[in-house]
Tab-separated table of C-alpha atoms in Angstrom:
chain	number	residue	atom	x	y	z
C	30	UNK	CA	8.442	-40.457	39.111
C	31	UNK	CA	8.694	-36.812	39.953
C	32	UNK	CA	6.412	-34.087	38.935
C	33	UNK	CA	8.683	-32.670	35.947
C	34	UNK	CA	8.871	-36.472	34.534
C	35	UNK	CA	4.895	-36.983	34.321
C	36	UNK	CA	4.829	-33.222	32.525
C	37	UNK	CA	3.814	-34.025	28.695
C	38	UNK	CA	6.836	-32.676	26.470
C	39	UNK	CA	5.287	-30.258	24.861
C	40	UNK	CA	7.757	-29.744	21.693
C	41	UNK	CA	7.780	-33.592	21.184
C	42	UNK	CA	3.664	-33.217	20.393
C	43	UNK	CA	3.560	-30.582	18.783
C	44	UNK	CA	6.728	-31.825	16.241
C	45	UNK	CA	5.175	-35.581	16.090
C	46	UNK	CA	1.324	-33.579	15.418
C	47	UNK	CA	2.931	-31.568	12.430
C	48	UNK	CA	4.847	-34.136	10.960
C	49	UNK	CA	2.096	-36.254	10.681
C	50	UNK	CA	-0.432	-33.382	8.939
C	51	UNK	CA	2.193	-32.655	6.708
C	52	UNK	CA	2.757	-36.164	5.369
C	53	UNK	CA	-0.936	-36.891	4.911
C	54	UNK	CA	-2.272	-33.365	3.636
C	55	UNK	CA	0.915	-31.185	2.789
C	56	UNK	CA	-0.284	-28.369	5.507
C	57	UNK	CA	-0.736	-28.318	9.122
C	58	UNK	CA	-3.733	-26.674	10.969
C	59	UNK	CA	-3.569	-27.193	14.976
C	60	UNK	CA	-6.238	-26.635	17.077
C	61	UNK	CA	-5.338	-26.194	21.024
C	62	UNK	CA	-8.340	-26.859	23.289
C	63	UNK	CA	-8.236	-26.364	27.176
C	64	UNK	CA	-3.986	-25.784	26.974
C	65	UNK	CA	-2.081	-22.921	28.781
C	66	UNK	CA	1.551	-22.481	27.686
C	67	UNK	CA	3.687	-20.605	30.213
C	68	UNK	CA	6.505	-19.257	28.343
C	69	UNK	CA	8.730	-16.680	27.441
C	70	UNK	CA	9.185	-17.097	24.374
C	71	UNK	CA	7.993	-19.984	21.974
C	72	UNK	CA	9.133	-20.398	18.767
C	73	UNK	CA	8.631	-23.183	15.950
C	74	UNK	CA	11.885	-23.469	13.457
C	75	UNK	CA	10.944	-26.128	10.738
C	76	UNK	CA	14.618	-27.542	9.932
C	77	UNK	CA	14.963	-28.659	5.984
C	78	UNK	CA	15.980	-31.836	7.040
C	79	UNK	CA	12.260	-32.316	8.618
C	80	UNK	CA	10.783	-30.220	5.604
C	81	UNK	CA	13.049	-32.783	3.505
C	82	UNK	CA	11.543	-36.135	5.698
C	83	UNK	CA	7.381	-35.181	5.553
C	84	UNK	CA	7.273	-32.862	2.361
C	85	UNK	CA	7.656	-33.566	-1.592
C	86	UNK	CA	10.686	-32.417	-2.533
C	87	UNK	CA	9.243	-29.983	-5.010
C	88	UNK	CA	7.597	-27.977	-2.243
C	89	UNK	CA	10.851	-28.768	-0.488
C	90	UNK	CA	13.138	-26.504	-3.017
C	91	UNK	CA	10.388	-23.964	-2.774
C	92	UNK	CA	10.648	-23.156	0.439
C	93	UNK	CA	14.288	-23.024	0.610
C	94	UNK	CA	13.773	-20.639	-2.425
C	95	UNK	CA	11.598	-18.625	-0.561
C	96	UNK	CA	14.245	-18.626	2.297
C	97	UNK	CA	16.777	-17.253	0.253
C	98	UNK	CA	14.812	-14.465	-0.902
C	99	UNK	CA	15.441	-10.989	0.091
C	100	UNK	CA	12.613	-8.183	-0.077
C	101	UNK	CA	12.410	-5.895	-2.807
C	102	UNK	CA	10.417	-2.929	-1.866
C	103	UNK	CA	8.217	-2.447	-4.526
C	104	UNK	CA	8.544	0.211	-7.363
C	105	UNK	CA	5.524	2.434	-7.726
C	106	UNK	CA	5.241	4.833	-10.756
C	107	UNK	CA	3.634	7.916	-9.942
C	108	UNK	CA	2.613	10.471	-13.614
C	109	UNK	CA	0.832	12.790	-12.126
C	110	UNK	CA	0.859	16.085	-9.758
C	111	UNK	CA	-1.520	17.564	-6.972
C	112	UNK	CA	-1.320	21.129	-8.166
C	113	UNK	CA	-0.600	24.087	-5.405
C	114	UNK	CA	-3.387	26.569	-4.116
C	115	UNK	CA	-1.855	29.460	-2.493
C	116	UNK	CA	-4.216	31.031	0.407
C	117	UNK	CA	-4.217	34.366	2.069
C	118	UNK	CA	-2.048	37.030	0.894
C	119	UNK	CA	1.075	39.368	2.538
C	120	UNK	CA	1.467	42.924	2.311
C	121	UNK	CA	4.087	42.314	-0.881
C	122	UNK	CA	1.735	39.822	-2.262
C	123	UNK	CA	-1.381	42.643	-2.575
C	124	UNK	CA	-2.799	42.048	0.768
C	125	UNK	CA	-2.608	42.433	4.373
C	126	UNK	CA	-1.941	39.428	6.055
C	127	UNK	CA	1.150	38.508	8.097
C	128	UNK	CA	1.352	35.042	6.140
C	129	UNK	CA	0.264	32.695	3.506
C	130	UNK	CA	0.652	29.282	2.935
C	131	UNK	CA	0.914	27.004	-0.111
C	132	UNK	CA	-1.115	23.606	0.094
C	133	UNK	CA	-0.415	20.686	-2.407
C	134	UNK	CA	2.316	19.918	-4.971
C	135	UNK	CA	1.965	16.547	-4.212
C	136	UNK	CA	4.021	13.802	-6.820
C	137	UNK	CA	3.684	10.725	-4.258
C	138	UNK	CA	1.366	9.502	-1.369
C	139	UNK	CA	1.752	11.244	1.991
C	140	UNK	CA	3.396	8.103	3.841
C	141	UNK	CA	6.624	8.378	1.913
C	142	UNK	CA	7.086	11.379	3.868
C	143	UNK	CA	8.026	9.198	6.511
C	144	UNK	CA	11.113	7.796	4.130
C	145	UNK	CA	12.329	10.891	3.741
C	146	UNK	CA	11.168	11.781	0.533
C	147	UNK	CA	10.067	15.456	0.466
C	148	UNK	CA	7.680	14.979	-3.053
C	149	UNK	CA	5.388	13.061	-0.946
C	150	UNK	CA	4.885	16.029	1.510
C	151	UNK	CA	6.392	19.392	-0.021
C	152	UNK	CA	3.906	22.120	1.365
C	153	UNK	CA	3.370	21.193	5.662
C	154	UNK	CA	-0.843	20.724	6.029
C	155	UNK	CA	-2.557	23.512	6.877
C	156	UNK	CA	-4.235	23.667	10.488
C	157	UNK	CA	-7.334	25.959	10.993
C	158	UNK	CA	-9.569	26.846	14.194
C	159	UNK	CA	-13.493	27.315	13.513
C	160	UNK	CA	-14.994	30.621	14.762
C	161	UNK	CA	-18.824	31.263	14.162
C	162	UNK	CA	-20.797	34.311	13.899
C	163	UNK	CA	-22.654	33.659	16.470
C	164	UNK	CA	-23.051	31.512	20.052
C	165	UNK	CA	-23.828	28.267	19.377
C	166	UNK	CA	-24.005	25.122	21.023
C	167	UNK	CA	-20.967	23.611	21.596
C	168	UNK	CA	-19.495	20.403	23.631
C	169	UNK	CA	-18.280	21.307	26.821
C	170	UNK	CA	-14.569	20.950	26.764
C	171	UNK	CA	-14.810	23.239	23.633
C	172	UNK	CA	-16.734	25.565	25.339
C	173	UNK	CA	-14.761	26.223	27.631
C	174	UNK	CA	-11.577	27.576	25.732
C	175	UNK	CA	-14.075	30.146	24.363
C	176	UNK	CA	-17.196	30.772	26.340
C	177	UNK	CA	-16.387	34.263	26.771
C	178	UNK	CA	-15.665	35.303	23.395
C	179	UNK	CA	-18.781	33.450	21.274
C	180	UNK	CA	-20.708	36.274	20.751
C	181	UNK	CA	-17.786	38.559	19.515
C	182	UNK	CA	-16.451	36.754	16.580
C	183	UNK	CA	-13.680	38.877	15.602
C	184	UNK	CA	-12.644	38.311	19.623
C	185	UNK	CA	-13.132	34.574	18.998
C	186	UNK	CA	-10.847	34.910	15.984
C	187	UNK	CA	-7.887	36.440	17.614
C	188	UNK	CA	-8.314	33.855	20.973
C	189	UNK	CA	-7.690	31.235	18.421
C	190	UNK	CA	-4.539	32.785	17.031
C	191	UNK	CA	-2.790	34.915	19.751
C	192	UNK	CA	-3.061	31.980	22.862
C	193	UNK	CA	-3.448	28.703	20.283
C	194	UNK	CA	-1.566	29.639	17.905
C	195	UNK	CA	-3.977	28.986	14.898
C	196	UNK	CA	-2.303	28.963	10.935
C	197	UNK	CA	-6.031	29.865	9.672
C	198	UNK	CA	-9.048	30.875	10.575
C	199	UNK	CA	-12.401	29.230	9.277
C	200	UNK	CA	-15.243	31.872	9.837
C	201	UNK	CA	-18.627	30.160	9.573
C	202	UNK	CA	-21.278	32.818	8.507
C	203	UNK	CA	-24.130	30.279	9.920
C	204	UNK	CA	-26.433	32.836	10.975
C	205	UNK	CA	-26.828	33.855	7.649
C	206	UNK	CA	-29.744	30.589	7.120
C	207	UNK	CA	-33.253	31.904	6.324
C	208	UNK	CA	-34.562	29.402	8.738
C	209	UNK	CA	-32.075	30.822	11.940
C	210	UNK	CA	-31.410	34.503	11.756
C	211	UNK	CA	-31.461	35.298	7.860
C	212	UNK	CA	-28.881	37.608	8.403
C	213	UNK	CA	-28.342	39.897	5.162
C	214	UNK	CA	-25.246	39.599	3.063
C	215	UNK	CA	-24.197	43.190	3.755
C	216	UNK	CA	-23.933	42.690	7.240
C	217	UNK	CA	-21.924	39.181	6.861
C	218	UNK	CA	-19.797	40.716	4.892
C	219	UNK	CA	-19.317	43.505	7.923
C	220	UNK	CA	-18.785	40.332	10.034
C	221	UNK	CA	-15.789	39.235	7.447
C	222	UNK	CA	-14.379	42.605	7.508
C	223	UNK	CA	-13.953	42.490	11.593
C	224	UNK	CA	-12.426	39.265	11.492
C	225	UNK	CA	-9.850	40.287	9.312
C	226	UNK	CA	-8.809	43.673	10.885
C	227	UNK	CA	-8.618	41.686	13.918
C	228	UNK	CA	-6.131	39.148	12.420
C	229	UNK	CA	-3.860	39.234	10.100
C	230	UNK	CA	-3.654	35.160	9.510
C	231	UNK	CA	-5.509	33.844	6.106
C	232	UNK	CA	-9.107	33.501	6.608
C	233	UNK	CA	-11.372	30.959	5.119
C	234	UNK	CA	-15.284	31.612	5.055
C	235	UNK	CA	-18.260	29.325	5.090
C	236	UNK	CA	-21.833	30.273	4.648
C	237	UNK	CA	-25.203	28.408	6.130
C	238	UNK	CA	-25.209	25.500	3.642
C	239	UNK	CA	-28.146	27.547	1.840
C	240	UNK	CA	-27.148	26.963	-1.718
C	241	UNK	CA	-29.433	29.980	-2.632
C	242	UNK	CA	-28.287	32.183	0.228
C	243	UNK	CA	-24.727	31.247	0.068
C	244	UNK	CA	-24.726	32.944	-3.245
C	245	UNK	CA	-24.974	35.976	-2.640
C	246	UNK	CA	-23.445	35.976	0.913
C	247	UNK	CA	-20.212	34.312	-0.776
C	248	UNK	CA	-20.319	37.603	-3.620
C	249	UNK	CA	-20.309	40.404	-0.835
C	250	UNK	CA	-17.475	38.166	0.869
C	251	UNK	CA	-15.559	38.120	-2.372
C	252	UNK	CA	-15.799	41.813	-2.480
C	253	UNK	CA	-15.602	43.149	1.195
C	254	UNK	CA	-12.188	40.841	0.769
C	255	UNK	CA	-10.591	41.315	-2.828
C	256	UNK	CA	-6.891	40.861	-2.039
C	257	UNK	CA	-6.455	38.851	0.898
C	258	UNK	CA	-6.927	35.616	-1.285
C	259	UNK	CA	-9.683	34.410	1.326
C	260	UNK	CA	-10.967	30.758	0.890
C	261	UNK	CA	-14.422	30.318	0.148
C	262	UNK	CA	-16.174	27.154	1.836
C	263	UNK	CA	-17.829	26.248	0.013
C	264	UNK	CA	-19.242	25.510	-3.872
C	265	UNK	CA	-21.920	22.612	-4.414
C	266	UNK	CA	-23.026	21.288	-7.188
C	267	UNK	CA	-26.794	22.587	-5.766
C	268	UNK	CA	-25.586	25.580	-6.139
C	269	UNK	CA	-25.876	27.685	-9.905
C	270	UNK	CA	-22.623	27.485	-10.184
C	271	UNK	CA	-22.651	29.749	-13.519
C	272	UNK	CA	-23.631	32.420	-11.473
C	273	UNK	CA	-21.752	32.282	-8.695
C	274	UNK	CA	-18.753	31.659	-10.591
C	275	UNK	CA	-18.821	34.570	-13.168
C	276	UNK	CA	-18.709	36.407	-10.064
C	277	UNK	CA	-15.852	34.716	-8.233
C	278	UNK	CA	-13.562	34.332	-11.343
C	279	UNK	CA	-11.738	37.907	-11.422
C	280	UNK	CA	-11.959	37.970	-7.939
C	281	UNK	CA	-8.399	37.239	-5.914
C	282	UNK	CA	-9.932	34.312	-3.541
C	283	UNK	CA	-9.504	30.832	-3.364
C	284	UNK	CA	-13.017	28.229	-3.774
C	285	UNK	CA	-13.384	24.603	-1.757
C	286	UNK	CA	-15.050	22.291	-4.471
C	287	UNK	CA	-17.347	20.000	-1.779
C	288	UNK	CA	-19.249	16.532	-2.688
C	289	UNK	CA	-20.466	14.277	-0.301
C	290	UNK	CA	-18.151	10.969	-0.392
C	291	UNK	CA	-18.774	10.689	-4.380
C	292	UNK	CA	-15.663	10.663	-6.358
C	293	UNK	CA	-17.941	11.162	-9.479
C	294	UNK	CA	-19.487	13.673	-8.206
C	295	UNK	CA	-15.971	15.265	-7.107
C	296	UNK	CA	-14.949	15.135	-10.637
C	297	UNK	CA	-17.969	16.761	-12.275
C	298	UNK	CA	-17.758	19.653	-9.840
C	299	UNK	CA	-14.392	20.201	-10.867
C	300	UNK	CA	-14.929	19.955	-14.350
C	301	UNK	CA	-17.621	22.804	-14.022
C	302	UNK	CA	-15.655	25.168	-11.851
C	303	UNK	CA	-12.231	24.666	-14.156
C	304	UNK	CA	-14.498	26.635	-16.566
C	305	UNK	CA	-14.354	29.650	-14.621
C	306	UNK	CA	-11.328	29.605	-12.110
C	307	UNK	CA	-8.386	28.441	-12.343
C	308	UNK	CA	-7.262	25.405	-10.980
C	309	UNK	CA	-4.566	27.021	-8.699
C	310	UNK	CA	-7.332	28.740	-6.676
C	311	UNK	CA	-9.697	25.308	-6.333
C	312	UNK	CA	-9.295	22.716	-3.728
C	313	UNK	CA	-11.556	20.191	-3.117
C	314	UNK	CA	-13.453	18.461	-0.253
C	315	UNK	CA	-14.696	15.114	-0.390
C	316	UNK	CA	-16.238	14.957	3.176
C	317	UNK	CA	-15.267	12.596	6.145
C	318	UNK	CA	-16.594	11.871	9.417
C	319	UNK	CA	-15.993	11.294	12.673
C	320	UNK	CA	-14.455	7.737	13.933
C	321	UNK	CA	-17.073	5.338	14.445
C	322	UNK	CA	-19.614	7.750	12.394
C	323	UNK	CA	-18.089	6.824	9.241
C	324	UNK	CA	-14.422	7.688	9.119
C	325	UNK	CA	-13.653	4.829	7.201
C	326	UNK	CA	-15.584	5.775	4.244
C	327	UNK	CA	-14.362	9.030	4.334
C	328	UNK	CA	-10.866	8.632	4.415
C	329	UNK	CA	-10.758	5.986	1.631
C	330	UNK	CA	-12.522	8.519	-0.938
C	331	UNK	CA	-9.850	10.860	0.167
C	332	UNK	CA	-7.194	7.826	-0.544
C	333	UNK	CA	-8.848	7.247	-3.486
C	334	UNK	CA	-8.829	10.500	-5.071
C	335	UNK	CA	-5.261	11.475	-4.219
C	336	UNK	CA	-4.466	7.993	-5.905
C	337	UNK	CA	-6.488	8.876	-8.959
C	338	UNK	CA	-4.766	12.141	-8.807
C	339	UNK	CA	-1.352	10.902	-8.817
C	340	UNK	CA	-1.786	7.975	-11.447
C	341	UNK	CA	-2.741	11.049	-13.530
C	342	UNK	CA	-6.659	11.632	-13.441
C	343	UNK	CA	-6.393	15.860	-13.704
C	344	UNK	CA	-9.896	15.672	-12.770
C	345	UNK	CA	-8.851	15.165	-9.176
C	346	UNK	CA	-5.613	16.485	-8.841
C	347	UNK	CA	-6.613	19.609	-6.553
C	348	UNK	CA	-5.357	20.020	-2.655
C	349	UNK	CA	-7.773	18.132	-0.202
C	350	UNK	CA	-9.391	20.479	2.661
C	351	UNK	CA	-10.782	18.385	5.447
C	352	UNK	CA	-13.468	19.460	8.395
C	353	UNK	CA	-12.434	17.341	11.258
C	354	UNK	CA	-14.388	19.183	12.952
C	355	UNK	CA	-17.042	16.388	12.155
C	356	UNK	CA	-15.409	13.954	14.666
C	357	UNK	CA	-17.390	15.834	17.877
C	358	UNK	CA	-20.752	14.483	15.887
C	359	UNK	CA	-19.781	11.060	17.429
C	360	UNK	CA	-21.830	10.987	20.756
C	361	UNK	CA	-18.651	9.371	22.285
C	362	UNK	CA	-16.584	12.449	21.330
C	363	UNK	CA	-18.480	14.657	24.121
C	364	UNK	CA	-20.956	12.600	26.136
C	365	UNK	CA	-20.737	11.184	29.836
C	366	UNK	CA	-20.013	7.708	29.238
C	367	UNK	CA	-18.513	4.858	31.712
C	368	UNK	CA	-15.606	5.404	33.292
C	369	UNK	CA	-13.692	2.726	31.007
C	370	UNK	CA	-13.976	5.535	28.159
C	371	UNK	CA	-12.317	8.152	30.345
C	372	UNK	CA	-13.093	11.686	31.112
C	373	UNK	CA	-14.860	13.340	27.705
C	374	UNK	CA	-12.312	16.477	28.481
C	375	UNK	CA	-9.566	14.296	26.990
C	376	UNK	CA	-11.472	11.584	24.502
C	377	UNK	CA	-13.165	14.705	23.087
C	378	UNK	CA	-9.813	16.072	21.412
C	379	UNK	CA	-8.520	13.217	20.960
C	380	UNK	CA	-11.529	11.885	18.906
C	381	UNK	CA	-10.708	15.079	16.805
C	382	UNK	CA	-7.107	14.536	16.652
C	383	UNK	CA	-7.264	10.786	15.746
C	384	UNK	CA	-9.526	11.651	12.900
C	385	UNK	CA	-7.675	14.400	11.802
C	386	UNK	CA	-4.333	12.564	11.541
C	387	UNK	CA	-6.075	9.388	9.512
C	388	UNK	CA	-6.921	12.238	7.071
C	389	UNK	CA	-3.412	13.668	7.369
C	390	UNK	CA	-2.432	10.195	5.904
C	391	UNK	CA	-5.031	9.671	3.528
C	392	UNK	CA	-3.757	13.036	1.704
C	393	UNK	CA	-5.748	15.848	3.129
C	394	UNK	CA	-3.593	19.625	2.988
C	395	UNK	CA	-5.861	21.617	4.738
C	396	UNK	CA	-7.076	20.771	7.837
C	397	UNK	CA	-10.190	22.248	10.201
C	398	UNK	CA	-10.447	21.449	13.708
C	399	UNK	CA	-11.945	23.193	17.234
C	400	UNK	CA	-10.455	21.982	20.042
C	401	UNK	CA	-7.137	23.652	21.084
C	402	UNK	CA	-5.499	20.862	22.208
C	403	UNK	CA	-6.270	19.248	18.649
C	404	UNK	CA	-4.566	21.902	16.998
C	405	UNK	CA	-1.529	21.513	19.149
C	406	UNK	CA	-1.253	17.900	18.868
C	407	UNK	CA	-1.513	18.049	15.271
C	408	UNK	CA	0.966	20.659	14.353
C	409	UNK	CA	3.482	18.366	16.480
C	410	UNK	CA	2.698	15.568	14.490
C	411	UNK	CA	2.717	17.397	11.118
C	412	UNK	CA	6.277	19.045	11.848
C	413	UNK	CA	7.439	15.716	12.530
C	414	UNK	CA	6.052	14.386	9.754
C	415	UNK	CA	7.984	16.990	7.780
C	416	UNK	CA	11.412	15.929	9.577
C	417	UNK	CA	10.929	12.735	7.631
C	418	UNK	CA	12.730	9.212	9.227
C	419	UNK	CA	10.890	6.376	10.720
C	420	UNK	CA	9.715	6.377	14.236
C	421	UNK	CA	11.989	5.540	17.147
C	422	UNK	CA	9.617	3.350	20.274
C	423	UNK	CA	10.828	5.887	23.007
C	424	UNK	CA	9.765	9.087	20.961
C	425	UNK	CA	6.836	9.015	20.307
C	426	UNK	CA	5.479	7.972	24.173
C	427	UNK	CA	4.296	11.805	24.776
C	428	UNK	CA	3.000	12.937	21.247
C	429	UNK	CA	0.035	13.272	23.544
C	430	UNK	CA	-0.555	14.797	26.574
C	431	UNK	CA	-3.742	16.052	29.166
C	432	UNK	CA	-1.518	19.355	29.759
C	433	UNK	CA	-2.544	22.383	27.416
């Protein structure tokens, strides 16, 4: 007998095995122990007449129902509207910068951008580079890009628009904390007015995270800045938000409504600030975090609320600002690991990018990042996005690359 003959026949086992679990239970459930397969291609095609021979013909017509089926794609109804924030403001619009850019407008989740349908993504999200008003420390491959610049902001500033080409620029006033160098509102506001004579993109600017400093460094920023509709990261509910707000509300700048994962929380923030500004100069932030550190709480609150939003909850229906940024608090984003990770010059941006884009596609419209090569990758992916269509296998092999 040759060597082919003693070979079991594989097919005629694994027919004579399902036939006979289908005749005594109705369902089959195979369990391969010590078996290697070498194959090109293996497929299983139950034929109705064997359906017919070891199933009741009841189940029989149902699965030759099924068969006949075509898919549907399902019909979702979508009432309700992100509404759009407009930031920074051109020479014809009462201020001085080169650009601005609307955020929001949303009437359908982001993926059905991908289908074509512009509703789902009208306004292109919104990429912005962090600058800080002072040095700080910073992962190396960040560092880098800017290690000559971090004690000039306004130097910083225009690095991250003339050679990377940022939209926005998110100034972080972080030296403003009692407890680091309790700098004085007056002169952060000087800091502000630098960084905007020194570019003319919209500017967005954060405080310490001192609810009772922020106050009154966010009031000179508001003034130093009437005009350029600057975005003002951001309002807590720690904050006395009566105060801050009577303030703000005649003012020409845009507020970032920011709760910590907490949809509730989300909504009674923006209940409080709709009291004072209106709702086309609030966007919100629900937080996120880094992949591995949490991103897939974050994102789903984002999901959540832009689902709430468009099913109609008004509570929620504000443009979603996002700090990536948070992504390079994951050790793995910037530490010397083994090998098998690779180098940390190229996981640490793409960390940030890979967290960014999940956001991207939860809903998020404004977008803050640090690394350079985050911001390009991200503004490729966003204009295709915008092109709409499907994605064909040999385009999308060098969305990302080591060269910057």
């Amino acid at each position: 007998m040759s060597e082919k003959e003693r070979k079991p026949d594989v097919i005629a086992i694994l027919s004579s095995a399902l036939a006979e679990s289908l005749r005594k239970y109705g369902r089959f459930e195979l369990v391969f122990e010590d078996v290697t397969i070498d194959a090109e291609e293996l497929g299983i095609l139950l034929q109705p007449a064997f359906l017919r021979e070891v199933m009741p013909p009841a189940v029989v017509r149902r699965i030759e129902e099924l068969i006949e089926t075509k898919f549907e794609e399902p019909k979702m109804e979508w009432v309700g509207k992100v509404n759009e924030v407009k930031i920074g403001a051109t020479k014809g619009e009462g201020g001085t910068r080169d650009r601005s850019f609307v955020v929001g407008g949303e009437t359908m989740p982001p993926i059905y951008r991908l289908l074509g349908i512009e509703e789902a993504m009208p306004h292109p999200p919104v990429v912005a580079m962090d600058v800080f008003d002072m040095r700080i420390s910073l992962p190396r491959s960040i560092r880098v890009h800017f290690e000559d610049v971090m004690d000039d902001p306004a130097e910083w500033a225009k690095r991250c628009v003339q050679k990377y080409g940022a939209e926005v620029i998110n100034l972080h006033l972080v030296s403003t904390d009692p407890y680091v160098k309790d700098t004085p509102p007056s002169e952060a506001a000087k800091v502000v007015e630098e960084v905007l004579q020194a570019v003319k993109v919209p500017i967005t600017v954060g405080g310490s995270g001192n609810p009772e400093k922020d106050l009154e460094v966010f009031k000179k920023v508001a003034d130093v800045a009437e005009g350029e509709r600057v975005v003002i990261n951001s309002l807590t509910l720690d904050m006395k938000l009566e105060d801050i707000c009577e303030h703000l509300k005649n003012k020409d700048c845009v507020v970032i409504a920011f709760t910590p994962m907490n949809l509730d929380l989300a909504r009674e923030l923006n209940r409080k600030l709709f009291d004072y500004i209106p709702k086309e100069r609030i966007m919100m932030d629900t937080n996120t975090a880094g992949i591995g550190y949490g991103i897939e709480y974050g994102f789903t609150v984002l999901e959540r609320a832009r689902i709430a939003a468009l099913k109609g909850d008004t509570d929620l229906q504000q443009p979603v600002a996002t700090g990536v940024t948070n992504a390079w608090a994951s050790r793995e984003a910037w530490a010397k690991m083994d090998p098998f990770w690779g180098p940390r010059e190229i996981r640490g941006p793409l960390w940030e990018t890979l967290t960014a884009l999940i956001n991207i596609l939860a809903g998020a419209d404004y977008i803050m990042i640090m690394h350079p090569m985050t911001l390009k990758t991200i503004k490729d992916v966003i204009d295709f996005l915008m092109k709409g269509g499907l994605p064909k296998p040999e385009d999308i092999s060098d969305w990302v690359s080591s060269e910057f």
